Amino acid sequence: MSLLFSPLTLRGTTFANRVWLAPMCQYSAVDGVVNDWHLVHLGARATGGFGLLLTEAAAVLPEGRISPQDAGLWNDDQTTAWARVVEFVHGQGARIGVQLAHAGRKASTYRPWSPTQGSVPVEDGGWPTVGPSDVAFAGYRAPAELSEREITDIVAAFADAAVRADRAGFDVVELHAAHGYLLHQFLSPRSNLRTDAWGGDLAGRSRLLLQIVHAVRDVWGDKPLLVRLSGTDWVDGGWDVEQTTELSGWLAAAGVDLIDMSSGGNEPASIPVGPGYQVPLAAEVRHRVDIPVGAVGLITEPQQAEQILADGEADVVLLARAALRDPSWPFRAAHELGLDHHEIAYPPQYRRGSWPDRVPAGR
């Protein structure tokens, strides 16, 4: 049996395989409400064999959206829309998780394909941004430093969104503490210049994330809770793998079930991008902390993904761009790794296209 296609169980929830869909923003929601685009985008990967689908970042507050077209989970209309997607994914035998997020100083920006980039002016549908300190991300307007009362309100907003996630039927919640968004901004000493209890040493900079973990765990019950981290900022004096490893131990003790390891995003940096370039970050945490870890970042080939698991560098792999190119990547991977097509849960409508196609001609 391929390791990639062996099941994984977290807190009693079993995932059919270890090929997971990474969160990818679609910038296509209206007032935070997902629609047919999201149903088809996620539904195609559910019929394509992924064991877990993680949604794009769903903002816990309107001002937490990356762009005006971002998805949200701060009201009932959004909950109802997500429930429709969840129901379809479950109908395909897949699991689905929602990534809860707040963009902080990287909020209120134009979506990537807009001819204009940077911060969206308030008069054009944007809004003032917030952060741990009044330090701007390069090319964006400076945020307002959050007050202690506002920080407490954000903790509550994450918990409220987790309650809605449960109502929508999600199997997993992932907290987005990577890519330079608000929780990562608090973690990094280059964006968090506070001298109060929410800044300073690693414990202070980690306080917001840990409070959110506890608040979400209290309402999420005994279901899997994931955290996405950037293992490093890729800049001197920033967030790094040593801090990531120590924080991961604290997260495990607080009830987090898996670390989804990415990197970068908090400021422009020289990143050594290449096949599996973030896998060593995942391996470092997995070897030093007793917590399952997911690896992501230019994992494109089945044997590459299988080897990451065989070498003990991660417990699951997450695909992003490769999954955009090939929504049924897991089926091709199973074939290339030598699994018989009867061992794979193809949708019956698609079995005639299985690898290899053993259905008699004309049927």
PDB file of N, CA, C and O in Angstrom, residues 250-307:
ATOM      1  N   TRP A 250       3.903  24.388  21.790  1.00  0.00           N
ATOM      2  CA  TRP A 250       2.831  25.037  22.550  1.00  0.00           C
ATOM      3  C   TRP A 250       1.471  24.775  21.899  1.00  0.00           C
ATOM      4  O   TRP A 250       0.473  24.557  22.600  1.00  0.00           O
ATOM      5  N   LEU A 251       1.430  24.809  20.575  1.00  0.00           N
ATOM      6  CA  LEU A 251       0.167  24.565  19.876  1.00  0.00           C
ATOM      7  C   LEU A 251      -0.317  23.135  20.100  1.00  0.00           C
ATOM      8  O   LEU A 251      -1.512  22.895  20.299  1.00  0.00           O
ATOM      9  N   ALA A 252       0.613  22.179  20.071  1.00  0.00           N
ATOM     10  CA  ALA A 252       0.232  20.791  20.335  1.00  0.00           C
ATOM     11  C   ALA A 252      -0.368  20.655  21.729  1.00  0.00           C
ATOM     12  O   ALA A 252      -1.392  19.984  21.924  1.00  0.00           O
ATOM     13  N   ALA A 253       0.261  21.301  22.708  1.00  0.00           N
ATOM     14  CA  ALA A 253      -0.245  21.236  24.079  1.00  0.00           C
ATOM     15  C   ALA A 253      -1.602  21.910  24.221  1.00  0.00           C
ATOM     16  O   ALA A 253      -2.402  21.543  25.092  1.00  0.00           O
ATOM     17  N   ALA A 254      -1.897  22.876  23.353  1.00  0.00           N
ATOM     18  CA  ALA A 254      -3.162  23.609  23.411  1.00  0.00           C
ATOM     19  C   ALA A 254      -4.293  22.906  22.665  1.00  0.00           C
ATOM     20  O   ALA A 254      -5.426  23.392  22.679  1.00  0.00           O
ATOM     21  N   GLY A 255      -3.988  21.797  22.013  1.00  0.00           N
ATOM     22  CA  GLY A 255      -5.044  21.043  21.357  1.00  0.00           C
ATOM     23  C   GLY A 255      -5.050  21.106  19.844  1.00  0.00           C
ATOM     24  O   GLY A 255      -6.017  20.670  19.218  1.00  0.00           O
ATOM     25  N   VAL A 256      -3.989  21.615  19.235  1.00  0.00           N
ATOM     26  CA  VAL A 256      -3.881  21.612  17.771  1.00  0.00           C
ATOM     27  C   VAL A 256      -3.467  20.216  17.321  1.00  0.00           C
ATOM     28  O   VAL A 256      -2.621  19.574  17.948  1.00  0.00           O
ATOM     29  N   ASP A 257      -4.035  19.753  16.220  1.00  0.00           N
ATOM     30  CA  ASP A 257      -3.835  18.377  15.780  1.00  0.00           C
ATOM     31  C   ASP A 257      -2.848  18.217  14.632  1.00  0.00           C
ATOM     32  O   ASP A 257      -2.347  17.108  14.409  1.00  0.00           O
ATOM     33  N   LEU A 258      -2.569  19.292  13.885  1.00  0.00           N
ATOM     34  CA  LEU A 258      -1.621  19.199  12.771  1.00  0.00           C
ATOM     35  C   LEU A 258      -1.136  20.597  12.415  1.00  0.00           C
ATOM     36  O   LEU A 258      -1.931  21.543  12.417  1.00  0.00           O
ATOM     37  N   ILE A 259       0.150  20.704  12.108  1.00  0.00           N
ATOM     38  CA  ILE A 259       0.736  21.947  11.623  1.00  0.00           C
ATOM     39  C   ILE A 259       0.849  21.861  10.107  1.00  0.00           C
ATOM     40  O   ILE A 259       1.472  20.935   9.575  1.00  0.00           O
ATOM     41  N   ASP A 260       0.244  22.805   9.413  1.00  0.00           N
ATOM     42  CA  ASP A 260       0.294  22.907   7.952  1.00  0.00           C
ATOM     43  C   ASP A 260       1.409  23.909   7.641  1.00  0.00           C
ATOM     44  O   ASP A 260       1.238  25.106   7.830  1.00  0.00           O
ATOM     45  N   MET A 261       2.565  23.391   7.185  1.00  0.00           N
ATOM     46  CA  MET A 261       3.771  24.208   7.141  1.00  0.00           C
ATOM     47  C   MET A 261       4.009  24.865   5.784  1.00  0.00           C
ATOM     48  O   MET A 261       4.250  24.193   4.783  1.00  0.00           O
ATOM     49  N   SER A 262       3.959  26.177   5.759  1.00  0.00           N
ATOM     50  CA  SER A 262       4.295  26.956   4.578  1.00  0.00           C
ATOM     51  C   SER A 262       5.452  27.875   4.953  1.00  0.00           C
ATOM     52  O   SER A 262       6.226  27.581   5.877  1.00  0.00           O
ATOM     53  N   SER A 263       5.608  29.011   4.263  1.00  0.00           N
ATOM     54  CA  SER A 263       6.667  29.950   4.624  1.00  0.00           C
ATOM     55  C   SER A 263       6.432  31.302   3.959  1.00  0.00           C
ATOM     56  O   SER A 263       5.649  31.421   3.013  1.00  0.00           O
ATOM     57  N   GLY A 264       7.135  32.318   4.475  1.00  0.00           N
ATOM     58  CA  GLY A 264       7.160  33.631   3.848  1.00  0.00           C
ATOM     59  C   GLY A 264       5.860  34.400   3.942  1.00  0.00           C
ATOM     60  O   GLY A 264       4.904  34.018   4.607  1.00  0.00           O
ATOM     61  N   GLY A 265       5.856  35.567   3.241  1.00  0.00           N
ATOM     62  CA  GLY A 265       4.657  36.361   3.086  1.00  0.00           C
ATOM     63  C   GLY A 265       4.552  37.571   3.977  1.00  0.00           C
ATOM     64  O   GLY A 265       3.700  38.431   3.739  1.00  0.00           O
ATOM     65  N   ASN A 266       5.400  37.676   4.997  1.00  0.00           N
ATOM     66  CA  ASN A 266       5.253  38.799   5.909  1.00  0.00           C
ATOM     67  C   ASN A 266       5.929  40.063   5.393  1.00  0.00           C
ATOM     68  O   ASN A 266       5.586  41.168   5.803  1.00  0.00           O
ATOM     69  N   GLU A 267       6.887  39.898   4.495  1.00  0.00           N
ATOM     70  CA  GLU A 267       7.523  41.030   3.834  1.00  0.00           C
ATOM     71  C   GLU A 267       8.273  40.499   2.619  1.00  0.00           C
ATOM     72  O   GLU A 267       8.531  39.295   2.516  1.00  0.00           O
ATOM     73  N   PRO A 268       8.579  41.355   1.666  1.00  0.00           N
ATOM     74  CA  PRO A 268       9.320  40.883   0.500  1.00  0.00           C
ATOM     75  C   PRO A 268      10.630  40.222   0.929  1.00  0.00           C
ATOM     76  O   PRO A 268      11.320  40.701   1.831  1.00  0.00           O
ATOM     77  N   ALA A 269      10.963  39.099   0.283  1.00  0.00           N
ATOM     78  CA  ALA A 269      12.149  38.344   0.673  1.00  0.00           C
ATOM     79  C   ALA A 269      12.680  37.572  -0.524  1.00  0.00           C
ATOM     80  O   ALA A 269      11.963  37.328  -1.497  1.00  0.00           O
ATOM     81  N   SER A 270      13.924  37.175  -0.435  1.00  0.00           N
ATOM     82  CA  SER A 270      14.532  36.312  -1.440  1.00  0.00           C
ATOM     83  C   SER A 270      14.301  34.870  -1.008  1.00  0.00           C
ATOM     84  O   SER A 270      14.934  34.378  -0.066  1.00  0.00           O
ATOM     85  N   ILE A 271      13.378  34.182  -1.692  1.00  0.00           N
ATOM     86  CA  ILE A 271      12.970  32.833  -1.293  1.00  0.00           C
ATOM     87  C   ILE A 271      13.534  31.827  -2.297  1.00  0.00           C
ATOM     88  O   ILE A 271      13.335  31.973  -3.507  1.00  0.00           O
ATOM     89  N   PRO A 272      14.222  30.794  -1.827  1.00  0.00           N
ATOM     90  CA  PRO A 272      14.829  29.802  -2.720  1.00  0.00           C
ATOM     91  C   PRO A 272      13.798  28.809  -3.255  1.00  0.00           C
ATOM     92  O   PRO A 272      13.785  27.625  -2.904  1.00  0.00           O
ATOM     93  N   VAL A 273      12.932  29.299  -4.122  1.00  0.00           N
ATOM     94  CA  VAL A 273      11.826  28.485  -4.606  1.00  0.00           C
ATOM     95  C   VAL A 273      12.340  27.361  -5.512  1.00  0.00           C
ATOM     96  O   VAL A 273      13.169  27.581  -6.395  1.00  0.00           O
ATOM     97  N   GLY A 274      11.863  26.169  -5.276  1.00  0.00           N
ATOM     98  CA  GLY A 274      12.209  25.003  -6.079  1.00  0.00           C
ATOM     99  C   GLY A 274      11.370  23.831  -5.612  1.00  0.00           C
ATOM    100  O   GLY A 274      10.627  23.950  -4.620  1.00  0.00           O
ATOM    101  N   PRO A 275      11.443  22.687  -6.290  1.00  0.00           N
ATOM    102  CA  PRO A 275      10.622  21.535  -5.894  1.00  0.00           C
ATOM    103  C   PRO A 275      10.795  21.182  -4.417  1.00  0.00           C
ATOM    104  O   PRO A 275      11.908  20.981  -3.934  1.00  0.00           O
ATOM    105  N   GLY A 276       9.679  21.159  -3.698  1.00  0.00           N
ATOM    106  CA  GLY A 276       9.688  20.786  -2.291  1.00  0.00           C
ATOM    107  C   GLY A 276      10.479  21.717  -1.389  1.00  0.00           C
ATOM    108  O   GLY A 276      10.931  21.307  -0.309  1.00  0.00           O
ATOM    109  N   TYR A 277      10.586  22.979  -1.755  1.00  0.00           N
ATOM    110  CA  TYR A 277      11.485  23.880  -1.029  1.00  0.00           C
ATOM    111  C   TYR A 277      11.079  24.142   0.417  1.00  0.00           C
ATOM    112  O   TYR A 277      11.907  24.556   1.242  1.00  0.00           O
ATOM    113  N   GLN A 278       9.814  23.886   0.766  1.00  0.00           N
ATOM    114  CA  GLN A 278       9.388  24.103   2.146  1.00  0.00           C
ATOM    115  C   GLN A 278       9.363  22.817   2.967  1.00  0.00           C
ATOM    116  O   GLN A 278       9.126  22.862   4.179  1.00  0.00           O
ATOM    117  N   VAL A 279       9.627  21.689   2.326  1.00  0.00           N
ATOM    118  CA  VAL A 279       9.575  20.407   3.030  1.00  0.00           C
ATOM    119  C   VAL A 279      10.546  20.358   4.212  1.00  0.00           C
ATOM    120  O   VAL A 279      10.189  19.838   5.282  1.00  0.00           O
ATOM    121  N   PRO A 280      11.791  20.882   4.094  1.00  0.00           N
ATOM    122  CA  PRO A 280      12.683  20.841   5.265  1.00  0.00           C
ATOM    123  C   PRO A 280      12.126  21.543   6.491  1.00  0.00           C
ATOM    124  O   PRO A 280      12.431  21.149   7.629  1.00  0.00           O
ATOM    125  N   LEU A 281      11.316  22.573   6.293  1.00  0.00           N
ATOM    126  CA  LEU A 281      10.693  23.254   7.426  1.00  0.00           C
ATOM    127  C   LEU A 281       9.701  22.330   8.121  1.00  0.00           C
ATOM    128  O   LEU A 281       9.648  22.264   9.361  1.00  0.00           O
ATOM    129  N   ALA A 282       8.907  21.615   7.327  1.00  0.00           N
ATOM    130  CA  ALA A 282       7.967  20.653   7.897  1.00  0.00           C
ATOM    131  C   ALA A 282       8.714  19.542   8.624  1.00  0.00           C
ATOM    132  O   ALA A 282       8.342  19.138   9.739  1.00  0.00           O
ATOM    133  N   ALA A 283       9.784  19.052   8.015  1.00  0.00           N
ATOM    134  CA  ALA A 283      10.551  17.961   8.610  1.00  0.00           C
ATOM    135  C   ALA A 283      11.160  18.378   9.941  1.00  0.00           C
ATOM    136  O   ALA A 283      11.195  17.588  10.895  1.00  0.00           O
ATOM    137  N   GLU A 284      11.660  19.613  10.019  1.00  0.00           N
ATOM    138  CA  GLU A 284      12.280  20.097  11.259  1.00  0.00           C
ATOM    139  C   GLU A 284      11.282  20.038  12.414  1.00  0.00           C
ATOM    140  O   GLU A 284      11.615  19.568  13.513  1.00  0.00           O
ATOM    141  N   VAL A 285      10.072  20.496  12.180  1.00  0.00           N
ATOM    142  CA  VAL A 285       9.059  20.465  13.239  1.00  0.00           C
ATOM    143  C   VAL A 285       8.644  19.028  13.549  1.00  0.00           C
ATOM    144  O   VAL A 285       8.534  18.642  14.720  1.00  0.00           O
ATOM    145  N   ARG A 286       8.463  18.229  12.513  1.00  0.00           N
ATOM    146  CA  ARG A 286       8.007  16.852  12.739  1.00  0.00           C
ATOM    147  C   ARG A 286       9.023  16.048  13.539  1.00  0.00           C
ATOM    148  O   ARG A 286       8.668  15.194  14.356  1.00  0.00           O
ATOM    149  N   HIS A 287      10.302  16.301  13.309  1.00  0.00           N
ATOM    150  CA  HIS A 287      11.339  15.542  14.000  1.00  0.00           C
ATOM    151  C   HIS A 287      11.548  16.008  15.441  1.00  0.00           C
ATOM    152  O   HIS A 287      12.081  15.253  16.262  1.00  0.00           O
ATOM    153  N   ARG A 288      11.103  17.219  15.743  1.00  0.00           N
ATOM    154  CA  ARG A 288      11.385  17.773  17.072  1.00  0.00           C
ATOM    155  C   ARG A 288      10.157  17.943  17.958  1.00  0.00           C
ATOM    156  O   ARG A 288      10.292  18.175  19.162  1.00  0.00           O
ATOM    157  N   VAL A 289       8.972  17.872  17.365  1.00  0.00           N
ATOM    158  CA  VAL A 289       7.727  18.072  18.124  1.00  0.00           C
ATOM    159  C   VAL A 289       6.793  16.898  17.848  1.00  0.00           C
ATOM    160  O   VAL A 289       6.703  16.418  16.717  1.00  0.00           O
ATOM    161  N   ASP A 290       6.106  16.466  18.877  1.00  0.00           N
ATOM    162  CA  ASP A 290       5.178  15.342  18.737  1.00  0.00           C
ATOM    163  C   ASP A 290       3.835  15.847  18.219  1.00  0.00           C
ATOM    164  O   ASP A 290       2.858  15.954  18.966  1.00  0.00           O
ATOM    165  N   ILE A 291       3.804  16.162  16.926  1.00  0.00           N
ATOM    166  CA  ILE A 291       2.573  16.617  16.287  1.00  0.00           C
ATOM    167  C   ILE A 291       2.658  16.291  14.800  1.00  0.00           C
ATOM    168  O   ILE A 291       3.733  16.436  14.192  1.00  0.00           O
ATOM    169  N   PRO A 292       1.584  15.820  14.185  1.00  0.00           N
ATOM    170  CA  PRO A 292       1.598  15.594  12.742  1.00  0.00           C
ATOM    171  C   PRO A 292       1.817  16.893  11.983  1.00  0.00           C
ATOM    172  O   PRO A 292       1.423  17.977  12.441  1.00  0.00           O
ATOM    173  N   VAL A 293       2.437  16.785  10.821  1.00  0.00           N
ATOM    174  CA  VAL A 293       2.794  17.956  10.026  1.00  0.00           C
ATOM    175  C   VAL A 293       2.438  17.715   8.566  1.00  0.00           C
ATOM    176  O   VAL A 293       2.587  16.601   8.054  1.00  0.00           O
ATOM    177  N   GLY A 294       1.967  18.776   7.907  1.00  0.00           N
ATOM    178  CA  GLY A 294       1.711  18.739   6.475  1.00  0.00           C
ATOM    179  C   GLY A 294       2.754  19.556   5.738  1.00  0.00           C
ATOM    180  O   GLY A 294       3.174  20.612   6.210  1.00  0.00           O
ATOM    181  N   ALA A 295       3.175  19.063   4.578  1.00  0.00           N
ATOM    182  CA  ALA A 295       4.162  19.757   3.748  1.00  0.00           C
ATOM    183  C   ALA A 295       3.493  20.271   2.487  1.00  0.00           C
ATOM    184  O   ALA A 295       2.647  19.591   1.893  1.00  0.00           O
ATOM    185  N   VAL A 296       3.893  21.474   2.066  1.00  0.00           N
ATOM    186  CA  VAL A 296       3.323  22.095   0.876  1.00  0.00           C
ATOM    187  C   VAL A 296       4.426  22.896   0.194  1.00  0.00           C
ATOM    188  O   VAL A 296       5.404  23.283   0.829  1.00  0.00           O
ATOM    189  N   GLY A 297       4.295  23.133  -1.103  1.00  0.00           N
ATOM    190  CA  GLY A 297       5.246  23.974  -1.811  1.00  0.00           C
ATOM    191  C   GLY A 297       5.938  23.259  -2.949  1.00  0.00           C
ATOM    192  O   GLY A 297       6.924  22.557  -2.742  1.00  0.00           O
ATOM    193  N   LEU A 298       5.414  23.411  -4.150  1.00  0.00           N
ATOM    194  CA  LEU A 298       5.962  22.787  -5.351  1.00  0.00           C
ATOM    195  C   LEU A 298       6.154  21.285  -5.186  1.00  0.00           C
ATOM    196  O   LEU A 298       7.179  20.719  -5.545  1.00  0.00           O
ATOM    197  N   ILE A 299       5.151  20.659  -4.610  1.00  0.00           N
ATOM    198  CA  ILE A 299       5.050  19.197  -4.617  1.00  0.00           C
ATOM    199  C   ILE A 299       4.143  18.864  -5.794  1.00  0.00           C
ATOM    200  O   ILE A 299       2.944  19.147  -5.765  1.00  0.00           O
ATOM    201  N   THR A 300       4.710  18.308  -6.843  1.00  0.00           N
ATOM    202  CA  THR A 300       3.973  18.173  -8.104  1.00  0.00           C
ATOM    203  C   THR A 300       3.890  16.755  -8.639  1.00  0.00           C
ATOM    204  O   THR A 300       2.987  16.450  -9.411  1.00  0.00           O
ATOM    205  N   GLU A 301       4.824  15.872  -8.240  1.00  0.00           N
ATOM    206  CA  GLU A 301       4.882  14.535  -8.812  1.00  0.00           C
ATOM    207  C   GLU A 301       4.548  13.474  -7.768  1.00  0.00           C
ATOM    208  O   GLU A 301       4.954  13.583  -6.601  1.00  0.00           O
ATOM    209  N   PRO A 302       3.834  12.424  -8.163  1.00  0.00           N
ATOM    210  CA  PRO A 302       3.433  11.390  -7.192  1.00  0.00           C
ATOM    211  C   PRO A 302       4.596  10.753  -6.437  1.00  0.00           C
ATOM    212  O   PRO A 302       4.524  10.592  -5.216  1.00  0.00           O
ATOM    213  N   GLN A 303       5.676  10.400  -7.138  1.00  0.00           N
ATOM    214  CA  GLN A 303       6.788   9.762  -6.449  1.00  0.00           C
ATOM    215  C   GLN A 303       7.460  10.725  -5.472  1.00  0.00           C
ATOM    216  O   GLN A 303       7.915  10.325  -4.393  1.00  0.00           O
ATOM    217  N   GLN A 304       7.499  11.993  -5.832  1.00  0.00           N
ATOM    218  CA  GLN A 304       8.030  13.016  -4.932  1.00  0.00           C
ATOM    219  C   GLN A 304       7.209  13.067  -3.650  1.00  0.00           C
ATOM    220  O   GLN A 304       7.751  13.094  -2.537  1.00  0.00           O
ATOM    221  N   ALA A 305       5.877  13.085  -3.792  1.00  0.00           N
ATOM    222  CA  ALA A 305       4.997  13.137  -2.627  1.00  0.00           C
ATOM    223  C   ALA A 305       5.142  11.880  -1.779  1.00  0.00           C
ATOM    224  O   ALA A 305       5.203  11.955  -0.538  1.00  0.00           O
ATOM    225  N   GLU A 306       5.210  10.726  -2.432  1.00  0.00           N
ATOM    226  CA  GLU A 306       5.363   9.463  -1.712  1.00  0.00           C
ATOM    227  C   GLU A 306       6.673   9.446  -0.925  1.00  0.00           C
ATOM    228  O   GLU A 306       6.720   8.986   0.221  1.00  0.00           O
ATOM    229  N   GLN A 307       7.745   9.954  -1.530  1.00  0.00           N
ATOM    230  CA  GLN A 307       9.046   9.929  -0.882  1.00  0.00           C
ATOM    231  C   GLN A 307       9.087  10.826   0.342  1.00  0.00           C
ATOM    232  O   GLN A 307       9.751  10.512   1.340  1.00  0.00           O
TER     233      GLN A 307
END
